Amino acid sequence: MSEQQVSDILFQSNVKRPIADYVPGFWGDLFLNYDFDEMAHDRRKQRLEELKEEVRRELLAYADHPLKQMSLIDVIQCLDVGYHFETEIEEALRGVYILYTSNHYNHEDENLYNVSLFFRILRQNGFKVSSGKSVIVSKLRMRSV
């Protein structure tokens, strides 16, 4: 028998194939009847822009407080929304890096957490920071004695 004859026989036969008895899903047709609300979407989009501007203002407000600025940058990056603020974070880190590597930085409030925060954030963002900054390490050693 040729393929054509076999397919004709299969097509002409009135074989009833069993149909599975599927139970309706828990969610029903909730996702099939999704109605997109343009106004609600616009309100959310506007709120998002307002919040982004608020975060930008916070980053600028902490320009005189490098530790607070680094903590805010850490939170922004941990929440994985840093891509919204790439230029602001880059500018802030550049300023902190210059201040941190110069002799104008106040090292009085440094502890191991703060030093590691500065080191980690600067290194993660491509700044070359020595892992053994002698002035800070010696001050931390003097405090622990």
C-alpha positions in Angstrom: 0.0 0.0 0.0 1.2 3.5 -0.8 1.3 6.3 1.7 -1.6 8.0 0.0 -3.9 4.9 0.4 -2.9 4.6 4.1 -3.7 8.2 4.8 -7.0 8.0 2.9 -8.0 5.0 5.0 -7.1 6.7 8.2 -8.9 9.8 7.1 -12.1 8.0 6.1 -12.3 5.8 9.2 -14.6 7.1 11.8 -12.3 6.3 14.7 -13.4 8.2 17.8 -10.3 9.4 19.7 -10.7 9.6 23.4 -10.8 13.1 24.7 -9.3 13.7 28.1 -11.6 15.1 30.7 -9.6 18.1 32.0 -10.7 19.8 35.1 -11.0 23.6 34.8 -8.0 25.3 36.3 -8.0 27.0 39.7 -7.6 30.4 38.1 -10.5 29.9 35.7 -10.3 32.4 32.8 -8.9 35.2 34.8 -5.9 35.7 32.6 -7.8 35.3 29.4 -10.1 38.2 30.2 -7.4 40.7 31.2 -8.6 44.3 30.6 -5.7 46.8 30.3 -6.5 50.0 32.1 -4.6 52.8 30.3 -5.3 55.4 33.0 -4.1 53.2 35.8 -1.0 52.4 33.8 -0.4 56.1 33.2 -0.8 56.9 36.9 1.7 54.1 37.8 4.1 55.4 35.2 3.8 59.0 36.6 4.3 57.7 40.1 7.4 55.8 39.0 8.9 59.0 37.5 8.2 60.9 40.8 9.9 58.2 42.8 12.9 58.2 40.5 13.2 62.0 40.9 13.0 61.6 44.7 15.9 59.1 44.7 17.9 61.4 42.5 17.3 64.3 44.9 18.4 62.1 47.8 21.6 61.2 46.1 22.4 64.9 45.5 21.3 65.8 49.1 23.9 63.4 50.5 26.8 64.8 48.5 28.3 66.2 51.7 27.9 62.9 53.6 29.8 60.2 51.7 28.9 57.4 54.1 25.1 58.1 53.7 25.6 58.4 50.0 27.4 55.1 49.8 24.7 53.4 51.9 22.0 54.8 49.6 24.0 53.6 46.5 24.3 50.1 48.2 20.5 49.9 48.7 19.8 51.1 45.2 22.1 48.5 43.7 20.8 45.7 46.1 17.2 46.5 44.9 18.5 46.1 41.4 17.2 49.5 40.2 20.6 51.0 39.7 20.1 51.1 35.9 17.7 53.9 36.4 20.4 56.0 38.1 23.6 55.1 36.3 24.9 58.6 35.7 24.0 59.9 39.1 25.7 56.9 40.8 28.7 57.3 38.6 29.0 61.0 39.5 28.5 60.3 43.2 31.1 57.5 43.2 33.6 59.7 41.4 33.2 62.4 44.0 33.5 59.9 46.9 36.5 58.2 45.3 38.3 61.6 44.9 37.5 62.5 48.5 38.3 59.0 49.8 41.7 58.8 48.2 42.6 62.3 49.1 43.7 63.5 52.5 40.5 65.6 53.0 38.3 62.7 54.1 37.3 62.6 57.7 38.3 59.1 59.0 36.9 59.6 62.4 33.7 57.7 61.9 35.3 54.8 60.2 34.8 51.3 61.4 35.2 48.0 59.7 31.7 48.1 58.2 32.2 51.6 56.7 35.6 50.7 55.3 34.3 47.5 53.7 31.2 49.3 52.3 33.4 51.9 50.6 35.8 49.3 49.4 33.1 47.0 48.0 31.0 49.7 46.3 33.9 51.4 44.7 35.4 48.1 43.5 32.1 46.8 42.2 31.8 49.9 40.1 35.3 49.7 38.6 37.3 52.1 40.8 40.8 51.0 41.7 40.9 51.0 45.5 43.7 49.4 47.4 42.6 46.5 49.7 45.1 47.6 52.3 44.9 51.3 52.7 47.6 51.7 55.4 46.2 54.8 57.1 42.7 53.3 57.7 44.0 49.8 58.5 46.5 51.2 61.1 43.7 53.3 62.7 41.4 50.3 62.9 44.2 48.3 64.5 45.0 51.0 67.0 41.3 51.2 68.1 41.1 47.4 68.6 44.1 47.4 71.0 
